[in-house]
Each structure stands twice: as structure tokens, then as C-alpha cells.
Coordinates of C-alpha atoms (C1' of nucleotides) in Angstrom, one line a residue:
Chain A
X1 CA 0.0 0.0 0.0
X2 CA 2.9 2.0 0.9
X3 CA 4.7 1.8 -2.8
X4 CA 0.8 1.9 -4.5
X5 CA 0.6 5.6 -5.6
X6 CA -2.2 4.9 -7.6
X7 CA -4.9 4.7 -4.5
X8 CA -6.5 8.0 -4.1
X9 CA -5.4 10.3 -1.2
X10 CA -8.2 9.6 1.2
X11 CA -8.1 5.5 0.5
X12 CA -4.0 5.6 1.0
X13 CA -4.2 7.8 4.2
X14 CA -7.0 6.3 6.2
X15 CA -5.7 2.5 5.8
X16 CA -2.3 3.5 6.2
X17 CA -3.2 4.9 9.2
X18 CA -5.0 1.8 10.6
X19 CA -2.7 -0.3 9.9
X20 CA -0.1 2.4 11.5
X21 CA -1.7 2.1 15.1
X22 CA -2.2 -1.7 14.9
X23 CA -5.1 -3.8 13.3
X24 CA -7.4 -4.6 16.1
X25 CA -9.8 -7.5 16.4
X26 CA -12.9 -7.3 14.2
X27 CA -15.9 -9.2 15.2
X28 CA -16.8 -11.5 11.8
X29 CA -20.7 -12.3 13.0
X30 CA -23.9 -10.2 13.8
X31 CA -26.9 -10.4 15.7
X32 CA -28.8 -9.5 12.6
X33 CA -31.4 -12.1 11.2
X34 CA -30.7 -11.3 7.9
X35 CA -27.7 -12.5 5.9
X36 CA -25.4 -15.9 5.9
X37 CA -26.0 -18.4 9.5
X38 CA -22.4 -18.5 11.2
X39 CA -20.9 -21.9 10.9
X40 CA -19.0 -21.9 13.6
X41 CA -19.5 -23.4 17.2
X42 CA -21.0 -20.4 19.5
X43 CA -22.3 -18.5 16.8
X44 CA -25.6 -19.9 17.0
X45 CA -28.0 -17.9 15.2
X46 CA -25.7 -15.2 14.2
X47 CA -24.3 -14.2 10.8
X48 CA -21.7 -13.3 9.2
X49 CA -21.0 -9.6 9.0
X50 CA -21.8 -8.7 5.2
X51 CA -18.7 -6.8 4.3
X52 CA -16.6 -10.3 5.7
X53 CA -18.2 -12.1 3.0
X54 CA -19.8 -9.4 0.3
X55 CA -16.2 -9.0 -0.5
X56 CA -15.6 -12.3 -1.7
X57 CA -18.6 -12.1 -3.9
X58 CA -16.8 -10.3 -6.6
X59 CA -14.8 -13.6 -7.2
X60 CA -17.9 -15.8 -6.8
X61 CA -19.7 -13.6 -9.4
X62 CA -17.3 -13.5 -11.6
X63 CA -16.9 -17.4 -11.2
X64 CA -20.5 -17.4 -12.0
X65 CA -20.4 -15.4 -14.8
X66 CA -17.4 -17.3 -16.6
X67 CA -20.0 -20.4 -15.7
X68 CA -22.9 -19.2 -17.4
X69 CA -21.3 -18.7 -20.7
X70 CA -19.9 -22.1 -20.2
X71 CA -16.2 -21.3 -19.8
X72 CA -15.2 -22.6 -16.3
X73 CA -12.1 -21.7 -15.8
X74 CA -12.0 -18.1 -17.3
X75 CA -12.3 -16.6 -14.7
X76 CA -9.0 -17.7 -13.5
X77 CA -7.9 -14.4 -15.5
X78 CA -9.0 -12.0 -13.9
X79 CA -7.8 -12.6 -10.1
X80 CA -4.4 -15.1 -11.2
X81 CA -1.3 -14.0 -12.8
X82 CA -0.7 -9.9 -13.4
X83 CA -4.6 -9.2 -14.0
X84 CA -5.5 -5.6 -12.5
X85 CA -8.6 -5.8 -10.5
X86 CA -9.9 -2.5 -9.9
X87 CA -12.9 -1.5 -7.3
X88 CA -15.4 1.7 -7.7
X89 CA -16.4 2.6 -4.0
X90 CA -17.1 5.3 -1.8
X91 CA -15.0 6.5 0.9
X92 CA -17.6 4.4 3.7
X93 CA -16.4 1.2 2.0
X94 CA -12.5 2.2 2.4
X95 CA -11.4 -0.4 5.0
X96 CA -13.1 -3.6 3.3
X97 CA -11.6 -3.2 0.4
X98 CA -7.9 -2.3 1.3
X99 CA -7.4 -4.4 4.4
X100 CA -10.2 -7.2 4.5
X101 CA -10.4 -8.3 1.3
X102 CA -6.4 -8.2 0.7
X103 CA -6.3 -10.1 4.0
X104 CA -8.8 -12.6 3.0
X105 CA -7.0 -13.1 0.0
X106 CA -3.8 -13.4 1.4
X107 CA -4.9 -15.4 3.7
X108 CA -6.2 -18.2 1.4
X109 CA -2.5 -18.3 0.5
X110 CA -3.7 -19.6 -3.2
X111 CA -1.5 -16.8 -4.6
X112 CA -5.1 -14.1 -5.6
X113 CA -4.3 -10.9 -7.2
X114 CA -4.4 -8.3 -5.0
X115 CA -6.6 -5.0 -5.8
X116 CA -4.5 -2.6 -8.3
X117 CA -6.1 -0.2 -7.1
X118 CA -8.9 1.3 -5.1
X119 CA -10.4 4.0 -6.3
X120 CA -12.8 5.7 -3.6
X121 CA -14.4 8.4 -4.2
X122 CA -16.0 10.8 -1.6
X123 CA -19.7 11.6 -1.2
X124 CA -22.5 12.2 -3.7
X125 CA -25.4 14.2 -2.3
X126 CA -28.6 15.0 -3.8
X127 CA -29.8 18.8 -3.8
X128 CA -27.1 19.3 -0.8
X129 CA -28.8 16.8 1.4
X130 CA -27.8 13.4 2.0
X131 CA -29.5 10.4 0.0
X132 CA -31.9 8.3 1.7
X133 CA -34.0 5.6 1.2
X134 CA -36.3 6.2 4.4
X135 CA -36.5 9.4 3.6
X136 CA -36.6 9.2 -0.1
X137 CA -34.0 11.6 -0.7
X138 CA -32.9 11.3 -4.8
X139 CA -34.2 9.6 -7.1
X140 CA -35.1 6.0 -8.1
X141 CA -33.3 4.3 -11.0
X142 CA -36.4 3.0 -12.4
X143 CA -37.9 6.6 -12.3
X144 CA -34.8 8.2 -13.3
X145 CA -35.1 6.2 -16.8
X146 CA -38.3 7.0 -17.5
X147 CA -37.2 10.6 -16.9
X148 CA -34.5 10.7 -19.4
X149 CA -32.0 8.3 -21.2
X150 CA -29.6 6.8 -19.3
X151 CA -26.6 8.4 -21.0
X152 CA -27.7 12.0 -19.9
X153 CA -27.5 10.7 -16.5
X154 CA -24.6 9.0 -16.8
X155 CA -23.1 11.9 -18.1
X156 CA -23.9 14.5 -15.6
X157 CA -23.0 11.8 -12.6
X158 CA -19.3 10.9 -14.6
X159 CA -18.7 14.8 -14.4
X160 CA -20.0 15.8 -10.8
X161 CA -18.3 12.5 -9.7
X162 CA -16.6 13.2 -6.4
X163 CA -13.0 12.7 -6.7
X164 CA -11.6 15.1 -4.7
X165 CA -14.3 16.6 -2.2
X166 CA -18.0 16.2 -1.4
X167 CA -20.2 17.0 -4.6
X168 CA -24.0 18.0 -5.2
X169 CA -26.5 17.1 -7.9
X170 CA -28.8 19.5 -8.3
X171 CA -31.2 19.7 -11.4
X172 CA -29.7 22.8 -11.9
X173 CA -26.3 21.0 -12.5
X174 CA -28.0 18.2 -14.5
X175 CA -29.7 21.0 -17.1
X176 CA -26.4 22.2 -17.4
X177 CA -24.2 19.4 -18.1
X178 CA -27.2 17.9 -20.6
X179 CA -28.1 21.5 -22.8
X180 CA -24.8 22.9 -22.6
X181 CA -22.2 20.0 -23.0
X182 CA -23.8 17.2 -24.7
X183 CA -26.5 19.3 -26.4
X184 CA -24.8 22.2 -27.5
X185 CA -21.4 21.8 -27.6
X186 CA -20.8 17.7 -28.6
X187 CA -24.0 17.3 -30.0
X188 CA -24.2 20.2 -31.6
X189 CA -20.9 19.7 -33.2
X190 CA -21.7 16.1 -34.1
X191 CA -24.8 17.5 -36.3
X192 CA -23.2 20.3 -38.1
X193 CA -20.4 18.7 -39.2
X194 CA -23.1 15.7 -40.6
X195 CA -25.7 17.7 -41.8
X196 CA -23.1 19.8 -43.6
X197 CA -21.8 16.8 -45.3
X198 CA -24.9 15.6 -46.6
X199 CA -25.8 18.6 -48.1
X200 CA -22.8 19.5 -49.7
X201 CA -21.3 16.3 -50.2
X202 CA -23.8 13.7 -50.8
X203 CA -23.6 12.3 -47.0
X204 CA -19.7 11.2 -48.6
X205 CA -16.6 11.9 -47.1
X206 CA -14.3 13.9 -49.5
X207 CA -10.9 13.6 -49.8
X208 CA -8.6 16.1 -48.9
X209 CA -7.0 17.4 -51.7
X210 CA -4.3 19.6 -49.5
X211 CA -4.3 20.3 -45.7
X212 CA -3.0 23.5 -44.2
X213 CA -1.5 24.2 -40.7
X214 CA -5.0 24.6 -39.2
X215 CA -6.4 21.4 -41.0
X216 CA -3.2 19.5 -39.7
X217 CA -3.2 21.3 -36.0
X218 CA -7.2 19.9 -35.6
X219 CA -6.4 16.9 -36.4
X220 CA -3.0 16.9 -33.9
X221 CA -5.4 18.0 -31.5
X222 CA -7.1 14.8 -32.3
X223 CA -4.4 12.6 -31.2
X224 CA -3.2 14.8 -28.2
X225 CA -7.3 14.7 -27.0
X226 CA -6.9 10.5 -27.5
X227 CA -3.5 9.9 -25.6
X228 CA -4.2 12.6 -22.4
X229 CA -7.7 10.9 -21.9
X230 CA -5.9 7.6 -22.1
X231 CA -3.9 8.3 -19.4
X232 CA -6.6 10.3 -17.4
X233 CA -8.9 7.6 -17.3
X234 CA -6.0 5.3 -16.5
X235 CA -5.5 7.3 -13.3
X236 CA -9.2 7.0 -12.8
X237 CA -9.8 10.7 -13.2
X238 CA -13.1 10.4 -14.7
X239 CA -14.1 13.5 -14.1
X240 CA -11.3 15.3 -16.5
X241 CA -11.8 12.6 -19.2
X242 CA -15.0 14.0 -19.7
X243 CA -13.7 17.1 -19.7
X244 CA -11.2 16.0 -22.2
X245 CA -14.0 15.4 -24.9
X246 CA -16.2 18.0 -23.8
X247 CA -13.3 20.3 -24.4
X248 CA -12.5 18.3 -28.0
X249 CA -15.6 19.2 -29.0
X250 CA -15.8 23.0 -28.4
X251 CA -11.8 22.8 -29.9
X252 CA -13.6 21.0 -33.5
X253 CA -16.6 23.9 -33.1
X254 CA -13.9 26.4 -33.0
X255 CA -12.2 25.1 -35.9
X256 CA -15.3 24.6 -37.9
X257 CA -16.4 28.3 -37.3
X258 CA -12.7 29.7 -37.9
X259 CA -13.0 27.2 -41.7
X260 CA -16.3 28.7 -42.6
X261 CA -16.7 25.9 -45.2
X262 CA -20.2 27.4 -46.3
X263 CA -18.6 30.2 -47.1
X264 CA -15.4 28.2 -48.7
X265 CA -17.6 25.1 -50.1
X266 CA -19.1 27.2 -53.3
X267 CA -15.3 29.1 -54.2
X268 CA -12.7 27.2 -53.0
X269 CA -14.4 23.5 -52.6
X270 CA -11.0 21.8 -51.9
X271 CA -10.8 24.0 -48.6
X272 CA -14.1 23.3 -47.4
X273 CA -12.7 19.1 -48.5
X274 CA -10.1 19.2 -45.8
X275 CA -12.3 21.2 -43.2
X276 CA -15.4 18.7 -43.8
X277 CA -12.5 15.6 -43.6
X278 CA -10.9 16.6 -40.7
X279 CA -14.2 17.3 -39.1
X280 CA -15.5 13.7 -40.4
X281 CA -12.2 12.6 -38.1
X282 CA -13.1 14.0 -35.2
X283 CA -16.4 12.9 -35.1
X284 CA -15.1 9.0 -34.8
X285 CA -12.9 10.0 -32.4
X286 CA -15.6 11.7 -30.0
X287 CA -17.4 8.2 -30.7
X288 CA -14.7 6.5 -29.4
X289 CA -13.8 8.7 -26.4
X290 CA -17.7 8.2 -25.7
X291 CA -17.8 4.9 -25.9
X292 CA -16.5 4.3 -22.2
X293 CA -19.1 7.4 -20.9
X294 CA -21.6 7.0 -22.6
X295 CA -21.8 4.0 -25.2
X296 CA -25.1 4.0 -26.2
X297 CA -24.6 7.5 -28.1
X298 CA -21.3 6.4 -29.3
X299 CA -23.1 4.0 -30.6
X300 CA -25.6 5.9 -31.9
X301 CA -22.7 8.1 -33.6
X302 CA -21.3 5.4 -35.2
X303 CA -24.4 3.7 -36.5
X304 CA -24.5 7.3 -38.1
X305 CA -21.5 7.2 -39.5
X306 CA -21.8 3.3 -40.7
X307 CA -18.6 2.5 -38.9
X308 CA -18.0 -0.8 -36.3
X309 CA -16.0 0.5 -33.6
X310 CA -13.2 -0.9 -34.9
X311 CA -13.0 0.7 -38.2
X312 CA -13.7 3.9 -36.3
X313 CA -10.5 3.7 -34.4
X314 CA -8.9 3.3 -37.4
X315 CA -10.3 6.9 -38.6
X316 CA -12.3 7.9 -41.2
X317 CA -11.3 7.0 -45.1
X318 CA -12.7 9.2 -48.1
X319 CA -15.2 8.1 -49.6
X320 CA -17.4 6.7 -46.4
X321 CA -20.8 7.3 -46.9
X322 CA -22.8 8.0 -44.1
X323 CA -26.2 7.9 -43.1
X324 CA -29.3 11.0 -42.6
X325 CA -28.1 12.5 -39.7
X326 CA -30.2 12.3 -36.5
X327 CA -29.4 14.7 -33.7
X328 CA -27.7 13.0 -30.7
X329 CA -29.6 14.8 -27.9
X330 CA -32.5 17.6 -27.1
X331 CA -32.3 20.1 -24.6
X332 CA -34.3 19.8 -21.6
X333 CA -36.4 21.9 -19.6
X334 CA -36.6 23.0 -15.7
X335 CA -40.4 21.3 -15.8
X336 CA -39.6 18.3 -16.9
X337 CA -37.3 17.4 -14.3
X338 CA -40.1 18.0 -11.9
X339 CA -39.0 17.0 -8.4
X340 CA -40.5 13.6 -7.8
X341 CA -40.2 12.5 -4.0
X342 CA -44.0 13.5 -3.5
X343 CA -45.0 10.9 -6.0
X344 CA -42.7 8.1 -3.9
X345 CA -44.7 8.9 -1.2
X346 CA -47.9 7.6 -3.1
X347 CA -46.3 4.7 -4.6
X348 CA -46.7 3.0 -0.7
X349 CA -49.9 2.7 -1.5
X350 CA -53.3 4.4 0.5
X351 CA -53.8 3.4 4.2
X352 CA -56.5 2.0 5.3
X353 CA -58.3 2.1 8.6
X354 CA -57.0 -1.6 8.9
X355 CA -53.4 -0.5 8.5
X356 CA -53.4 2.0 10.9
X357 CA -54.7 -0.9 13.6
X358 CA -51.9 -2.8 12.9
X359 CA -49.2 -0.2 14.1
X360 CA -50.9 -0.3 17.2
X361 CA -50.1 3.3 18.1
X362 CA -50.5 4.3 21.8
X363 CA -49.2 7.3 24.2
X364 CA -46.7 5.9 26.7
X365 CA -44.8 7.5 29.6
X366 CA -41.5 8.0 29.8
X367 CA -39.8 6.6 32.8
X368 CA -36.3 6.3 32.4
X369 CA -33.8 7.7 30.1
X370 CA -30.6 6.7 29.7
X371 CA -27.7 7.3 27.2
X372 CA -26.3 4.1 25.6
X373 CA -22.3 3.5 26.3
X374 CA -20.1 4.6 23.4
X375 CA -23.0 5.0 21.5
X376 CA -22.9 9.2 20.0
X377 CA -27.1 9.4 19.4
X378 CA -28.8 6.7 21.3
X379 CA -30.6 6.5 24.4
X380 CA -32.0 3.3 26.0
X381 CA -35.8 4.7 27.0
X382 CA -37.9 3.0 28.9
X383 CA -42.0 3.8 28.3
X384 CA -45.0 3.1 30.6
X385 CA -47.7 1.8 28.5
X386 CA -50.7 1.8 30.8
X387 CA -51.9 -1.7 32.8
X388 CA -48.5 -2.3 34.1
X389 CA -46.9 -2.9 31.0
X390 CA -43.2 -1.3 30.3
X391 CA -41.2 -1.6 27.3
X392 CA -37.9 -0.8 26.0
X393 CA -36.7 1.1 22.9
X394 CA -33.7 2.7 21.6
X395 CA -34.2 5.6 20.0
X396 CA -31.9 8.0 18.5
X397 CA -32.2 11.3 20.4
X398 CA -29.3 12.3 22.0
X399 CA -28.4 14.8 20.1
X400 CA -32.0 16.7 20.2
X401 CA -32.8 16.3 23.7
X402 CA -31.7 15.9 27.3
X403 CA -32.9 12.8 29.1
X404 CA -34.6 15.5 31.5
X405 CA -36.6 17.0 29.0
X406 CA -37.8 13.9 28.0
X407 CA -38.3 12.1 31.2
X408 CA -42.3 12.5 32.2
X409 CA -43.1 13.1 29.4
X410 CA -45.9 11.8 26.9
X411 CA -45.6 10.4 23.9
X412 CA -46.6 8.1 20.8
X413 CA -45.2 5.0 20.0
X414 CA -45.8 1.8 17.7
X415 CA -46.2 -0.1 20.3
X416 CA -47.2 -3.8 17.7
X417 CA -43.3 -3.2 16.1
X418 CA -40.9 -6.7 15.6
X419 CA -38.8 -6.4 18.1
X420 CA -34.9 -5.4 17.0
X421 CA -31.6 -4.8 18.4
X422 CA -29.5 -2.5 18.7
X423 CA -26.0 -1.7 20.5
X424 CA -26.5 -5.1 21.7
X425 CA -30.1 -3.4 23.5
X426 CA -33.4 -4.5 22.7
X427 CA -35.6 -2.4 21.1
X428 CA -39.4 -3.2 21.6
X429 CA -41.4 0.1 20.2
X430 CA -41.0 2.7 18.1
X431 CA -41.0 6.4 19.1
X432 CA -42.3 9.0 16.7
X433 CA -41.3 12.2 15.9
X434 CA -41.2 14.8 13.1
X435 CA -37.7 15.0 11.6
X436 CA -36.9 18.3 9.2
X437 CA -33.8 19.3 8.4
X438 CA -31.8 16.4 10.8
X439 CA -33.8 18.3 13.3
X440 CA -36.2 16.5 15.8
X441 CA -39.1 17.1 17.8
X442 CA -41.0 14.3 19.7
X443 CA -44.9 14.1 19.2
X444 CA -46.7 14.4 21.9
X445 CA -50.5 14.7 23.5
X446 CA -51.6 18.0 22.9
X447 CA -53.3 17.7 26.9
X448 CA -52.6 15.0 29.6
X449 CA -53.8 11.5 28.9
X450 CA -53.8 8.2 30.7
X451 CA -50.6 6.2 29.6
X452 CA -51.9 3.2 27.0
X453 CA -54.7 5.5 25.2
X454 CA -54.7 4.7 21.8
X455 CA -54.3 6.9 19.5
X456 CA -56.7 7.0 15.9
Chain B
rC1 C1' -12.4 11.9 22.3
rG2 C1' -9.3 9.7 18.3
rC3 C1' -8.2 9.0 13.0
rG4 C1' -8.9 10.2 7.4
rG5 C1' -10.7 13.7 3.4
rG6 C1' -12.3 18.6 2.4
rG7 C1' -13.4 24.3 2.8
rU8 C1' -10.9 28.0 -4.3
rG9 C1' -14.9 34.2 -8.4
rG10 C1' -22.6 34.4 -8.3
rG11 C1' -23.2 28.6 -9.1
rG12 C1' -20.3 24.0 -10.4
rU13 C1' -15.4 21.8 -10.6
rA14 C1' -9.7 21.4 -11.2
rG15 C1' -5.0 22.9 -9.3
rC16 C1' -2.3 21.1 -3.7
rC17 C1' 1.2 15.1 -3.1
rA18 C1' 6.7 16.7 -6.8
rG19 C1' 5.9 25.6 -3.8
rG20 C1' 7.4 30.0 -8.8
rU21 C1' 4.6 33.4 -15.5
rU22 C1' -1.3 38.0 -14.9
rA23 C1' -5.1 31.2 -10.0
rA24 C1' -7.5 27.3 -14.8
rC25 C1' -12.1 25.2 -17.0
rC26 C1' -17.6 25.0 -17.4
rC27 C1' -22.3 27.5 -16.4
rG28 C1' -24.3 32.3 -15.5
rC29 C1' -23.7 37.7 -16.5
rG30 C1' -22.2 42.2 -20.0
rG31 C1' -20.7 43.4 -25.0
rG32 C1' -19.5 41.9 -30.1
rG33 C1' -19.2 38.4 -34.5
rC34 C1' -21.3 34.5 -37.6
rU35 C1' -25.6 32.2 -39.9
rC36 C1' -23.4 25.7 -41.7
rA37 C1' -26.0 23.6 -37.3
rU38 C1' -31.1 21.7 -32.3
rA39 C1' -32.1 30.3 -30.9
rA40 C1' -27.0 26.1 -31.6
rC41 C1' -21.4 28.1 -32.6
rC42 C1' -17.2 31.7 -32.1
rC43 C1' -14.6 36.1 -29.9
rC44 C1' -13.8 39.9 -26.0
rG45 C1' -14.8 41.6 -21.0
rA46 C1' -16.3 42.1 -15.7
rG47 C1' -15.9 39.0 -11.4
rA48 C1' -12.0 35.2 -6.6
rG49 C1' -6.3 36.1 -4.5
rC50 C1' -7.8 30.5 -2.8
rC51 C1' -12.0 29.4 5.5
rG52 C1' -9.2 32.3 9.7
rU53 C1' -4.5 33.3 12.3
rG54 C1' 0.6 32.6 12.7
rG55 C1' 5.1 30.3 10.7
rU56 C1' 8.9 28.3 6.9
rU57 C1' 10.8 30.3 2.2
rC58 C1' 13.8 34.8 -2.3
rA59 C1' 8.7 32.9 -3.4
rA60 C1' 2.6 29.5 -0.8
rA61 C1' -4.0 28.1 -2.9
rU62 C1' 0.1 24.7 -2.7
rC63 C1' 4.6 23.0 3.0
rC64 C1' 4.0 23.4 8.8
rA65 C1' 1.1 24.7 13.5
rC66 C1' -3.3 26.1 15.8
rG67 C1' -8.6 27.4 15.4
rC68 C1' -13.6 27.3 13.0
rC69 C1' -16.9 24.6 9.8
rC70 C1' -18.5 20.2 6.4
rC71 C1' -18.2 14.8 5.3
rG72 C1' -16.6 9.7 6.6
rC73 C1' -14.7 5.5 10.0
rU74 C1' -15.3 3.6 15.0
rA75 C1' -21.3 -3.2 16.5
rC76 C1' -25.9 4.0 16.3
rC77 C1' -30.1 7.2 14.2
rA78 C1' -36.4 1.9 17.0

RNA sequence: CGCGGGGUGGGGUAGCCAGGUUAACCCGCGGGGCUCAUAACCCCGAGAGCCGUGGUUCAAAUCCACGCCCCGCUACCA
């Protein structure tokens, strides 16, 4: 890890660190009921901690995925012998994949490949908040398509993606990266250069009769855009490499505004040749520095070009003919991206009376508060329910209240919930309370009431 | 409490590890040009001195120390 310089700054640091002050024991099971039974003697209905396991499941899938196409031992190659295994995580998932699974594979001494490298990114939050399923913060993938095609997405998330710090989506950010950068500027680019073509050239590639130092210089520009997003996305800086193409593509709009081949195409055709060849060239190249970003419009450029991937890295020849151009992308607008958490909400489905028996919701007394050891938001509460009954939960309030301003006091919990556990304490109810903001605020009878009252 | 990452024009991101031309790029904004293209494209300009304080150095956004704030890890949000 020491001689890797190829793990990003915060991966490096933080498990160089922990190794630094000593590994410390790690228990391997959980008193979850979810997840694979412990085979070992006094682990009785435990599990094995996910992350102990989860990370071997990258060589059973890929096992299973050599197995399924019927080629059992493929997979061999990619964790034997000099293959360069290389994980996509963010910075929570640090640990398990530069000390557990190395260990583990170490471990099995059957000579695996270690990780290459790991590349962690920080955090991705959703209109600065963080996402939540609970709380449906973002947006669903399922919904998300229906929205808009996947490459705009994939787009937008490959250039906010957090390598460095923190980042925010915001629709704001997504209109921009769509309409400006893969509308305007490489879609934009994409059309002209194809619709120009067609009109003046029969949809066929011309040949260059002569280039001059402008013609030659786009095409250098070419090559220099090819090689440094080669070796940006071999760094795993995704984020430049799209800004390597993005910036391509306003270079080839420059270059085609500077030509003005529908000025040069009816006077000096030979000129407008070169500008509409060169341009022809850097089309297949944006298809091919797409195809790792977004693959189904460099596939889509391509198709329009009537080139296989592999004759486009080989460049455009005169002659090509090429197909009605489509354009690649349309803008799109502030009210289509609507904001869609609302409609979540309804997608649970309307309550019924019957439902709202079943969480069995009743005011209870507080009687004891008491904050859990070592834990930084929990208390262990302990509720009156009315007739004698008292039940445990643990609820995470620490950091909104002191146990004196809730001790006394009435509240409203689920009192039918499964039981769980937490911090090795049992929690038998649920306490409610309106959360905004990551503020909370308890719910509680608006006058005095008998503990165990139900509550409609 | 401890440890790791981060705090850069109005918004969004790079630069920092290997200190050094007028701090880069995108959006937005102001002005101009073009008219092939999806009112798209191109050019010019205004706008930050890089969280704060101190230090090292001929020279710091970049290195060091302290402080403030954000995020993550630590069997935790019932």
C-alpha cells in the first residue's frame, strides 16, 4: 500500500493509518437475522457480518459469470497471474476493500491478485442533502429512466463524480451538463459537421486534396485529446476525461467556425474538403472517447457514420458514406425534471383504517432515560404503557434532547413493532417524531392522557 | 475523544502530493461576430487572490502549526 501511488489520497491515508496504530480485532458475525448463518461453534444464530463475506462475492460472481457462458475456468484471469482488478467505491467502504479483502485473500494463500487499485471516491449528495432511502432523498433508477436516457445521466454523474471533495447534484447541475455540454457543444458539433456533409457532399466523405496548418493542427489536437484521456482515465480521473471530450468538441466547433466551409464550399471546394474531412475525423474520435461514458450514443454516432468501432479507431477514409443525420440529444427543460419525492410517497400505496390498527399506536410515559455506552445518538428509553406494561426502545435522540426534557413526558409509539436490536439493547417500540432538516421534535398529546390510550 | 478527506470568483469543478509566468475550466452575466447547425457556434470583458490566524521560504491556494466549519470510520439514528 505504501509503494501503490495509484490509491487516491483519502483510501492511501486512512488504511495507512489503521494499519499504522495496529489492526485490532474485528468481530466477523452479527446479531442480525438477515444474511449468511455463522458456521461456527458459538455462533448460534448469528451471521456473518456482510462486508466479511460481500467481498468475496466479486470472485464468486465472476466465477458465476465465466460459468454461465460455459467457460469454467476463465475466470481464472482476472484474479491469477498480473490481471489488474480495480474496485469503484465510496470513501464508507474504504477499509473492506484495502485491508479485508487483501487479507482474506492473502490469507487463502492460493497466490489471488491483489486490488490494483482502489479507487474511492468521496460523497455524492442530492440537492445538498444526503441520499436516503427512508427518507426518499434522490431519485429512483427505475424513475430516473423514464425521466431521461440513461446516458444523460450517466453523463452528468461521470462529471460531478466526487473525486476530490463532497459534490451536489442539483437539477440545476443536470440541465447544465445535458443543454450545454452534450447538447450544444458535442451534440451540436456532431450535427453540423453531418448535416453539412450531406448537403454539400452527398452524405460522402471527400478527400482532402491539400491540408493546411490549421487542418493539420485539428487533427493533432485529435491525437493529443486520444492519448491525455488515455492516461486520465488510466488514473481514474473520470471527471477530467470527460472534460477532455467536452473540451474536444468546443476545440472541433472552434475550428469549424474559424473554416467557414459554407462560405469556402461554393469558391474554393478543396478548402471546405479538408475542413469537412478533418471534421469527419473527429467525429469517430468523439465516438470513441464516448464509448466508455456514454456507449449507447457512441453508438448511436457510429451507426451514423456506418462504422464498427473498430473501423472507427482506425479513422475515417474518403469516400465513407454516411447515413441522414439524427441529432444526438435535445435540450431539456426546468419542468420536466419536476421534483419527484412527493410521488414516492404515493407509490406506498393508501392506508387504510385496517393498516393504521396494525401499528398499534398508543401514548406511553416515559420513565427512564438513559444514554447508551459509546453510543454518539442513542438513548435506552424505557416507556410506561398503561396496565402495568413497560417496554424498551432505543431511539436515536441524544443529540436533540436531554434525558430531563424527556423524562415525564408523553408520547406516541408503535407499540405492535418486531422487536430489534441495537448496540447489543433490545428495542421493543417505536417512538415517533417529526424529523426536518436532521432536526427533531418528539410528538406528543396535545393535553394530559392516561398512559396506554390509543391513538386513531 | 481519536483518525482520514475537504473548505478555491454568483453557481459548479480542477490545481495542492513533486511551492514560482497576470489562479485554470464549465455555467451564468455584459458586449460583439457568424448564420453551416437543435435560438445552436465563435470572440472579447467584468468578477476570486484561494475558511481564519501565525510560521517556513527569495517565493505558498500549494509545506508546517493552531482554530472554526462540512463529510466519513469507530457493533448508532427503533
Amino acid at each position: 500500500m505504501e509503494e501503490n501511488r495509484r490509491l487516491p489520497e483519502n483510501a492511501r491515508n486512512f488504511s495507512l493509518k489503521l494499519i499504522r496504530e495496529g489492526l485490532k480485532p474485528r468481530s466477523l458475525t452479527r446479531d442480525v437475522v438477515w444474511g449468511i448463518p455463522a458456521p461456527f461453534p458459538g455462533a448460534q444464530g448469528k451471521t456473518i457480518y456482510v462486508w466479511m463475506e460481500a467481498v468475496l462475492g466479486y470472485i464468486s460472481a465472476t466465477i458465476e459469470y465465466f460459468r454461465l457462458k460455459g467457460e469454467e475456468e476463465k475466470w481464472r484471469d482476472y484474479w491469477f497471474d498480473g490481471a489488474r482488478i480495480v474496485f469503484f467505491i465510496g470513501k464508507d467502504n474504504i477499509p473492506f476493500h484495502t485491508i479485508i479483502l487483501p487479507a482474506l485473500l492473502m490469507a487463502s494463500g492460493e497466490g489471488y491478485e491483489l486490488p490494483w487499485t482502489v479507487s474511492s471516491t468521496e460523497f455524492l449528495m442530492f440537492e445538498g442533502k444526503k441520499f436516503s432511502k427512508s427518507q426518499r432523498v434522490g431519485i429512483w433508477i427505475d424513475e430516473a429512466l423514464k425521466m431521461f436516457p440513461v446516458d444523460y445521466w450517466r453523463y452528468t454523474l461521470l462529471s460531478i463524480r466526487p473525486e476530490v471533495r463532497d459534490t451536489n447534484f442539483t437539477w440545476e447541475i443536470f440541465l447544465e451538463k445535458v443543454n450545454s455540454d452534450l447538447n450544444d457543444t458535442v451534440g451540436n458539433f456532431i450535427h453540423r459537421a453531418l448535416t453539412f456533409l450531406c448537403r454539400h457532399f452527398n452524405c460522402q466523405v471527400p478527400s482532402p486534396p491539400a491540408l493546411d496548418s490549421y487542418d493539420r493542427k485539428m487533427l493533432e489536437e485529435v491525437e493529443e485529446a486520444k492519448e491525455a484521456f488515455n492516461r486520465i482515465l488510466g488514473q481514474m480521473r473520470i471527471q477530467q476525461a470527460v472534460q477532455a471530450v467536452a473540451d474536444l468538441a468546443r476545440k472541433a466547433n472552434k475550428y469549424f467556425n474559424d473554416k467557414e466551409p459554407w462560405k469556402t464550399v461554393s469558391r474554393r471546394r478543396d478548402e471546405a474538403a479538408a475542413t469537412l474531412n478533418v471534421s469527419l475525423q473527429t467525429v469517430a474520435a468523439l465516438s470513441i472517447l464516448l464509448e466508455p461514458l456514454i456507449p449507447g450514443t457512441a453508438e448511436a454516432i457510429r451507426r451514423s457514420l456506418n462504422l464498427s468501432l473498430q473501423e472507427a479507431l482506425k479513422g475515417v477514409s474518403e469516400g465513407l458514406k454516411i447515413g441522414r443525420p439524427q441529432p444526438l440529444f435535445r435540450k431539456i427543460s426546468r419542468e420536466e425534471t419536476g421534483v419527484k419525492p412527493e410521488k414516492g410517497e404515493k407509490e406506498v400505496g393508501e392506508a387504510t383504517p385496517e393498516d393504521l390498527e396494525k401499528l398499534g399506536l398508543k401514548v406511553a410515559k416515559i420513565v427512564e432515560v438513559e444514554a447508551v455506552p459509546r453510543a454518539k445518538k442513542l438513548y435506552r428509553i424505557r416507556l410506561d404503557l398503561g396496565g402495568g406494561m413497560v417496554k424498551q426502545t432505543v431511539a436515536g435522540l441524544k443529540e436533540h434532547y436531554k434525558p430531563e426534557e424527556l423524562l415525564g413526558k408523553l408520547v406516541v409509539v408503535v407499540s405492535n413493532m418486531k422487536p430489534a436490536e441495537l448496540m447489543g439493547l433490545r428495542s421493543e417500540v417505536m417512538l415517533l417524531a417529526a424529523v426536518e432538516e436532521g432536526k427533531a421534535a418528539i410528538l406528543t398529546p396535545e393535553k394530559p392522557v392516561k398512559p396506554g390510550s390509543r391513538v386513531y
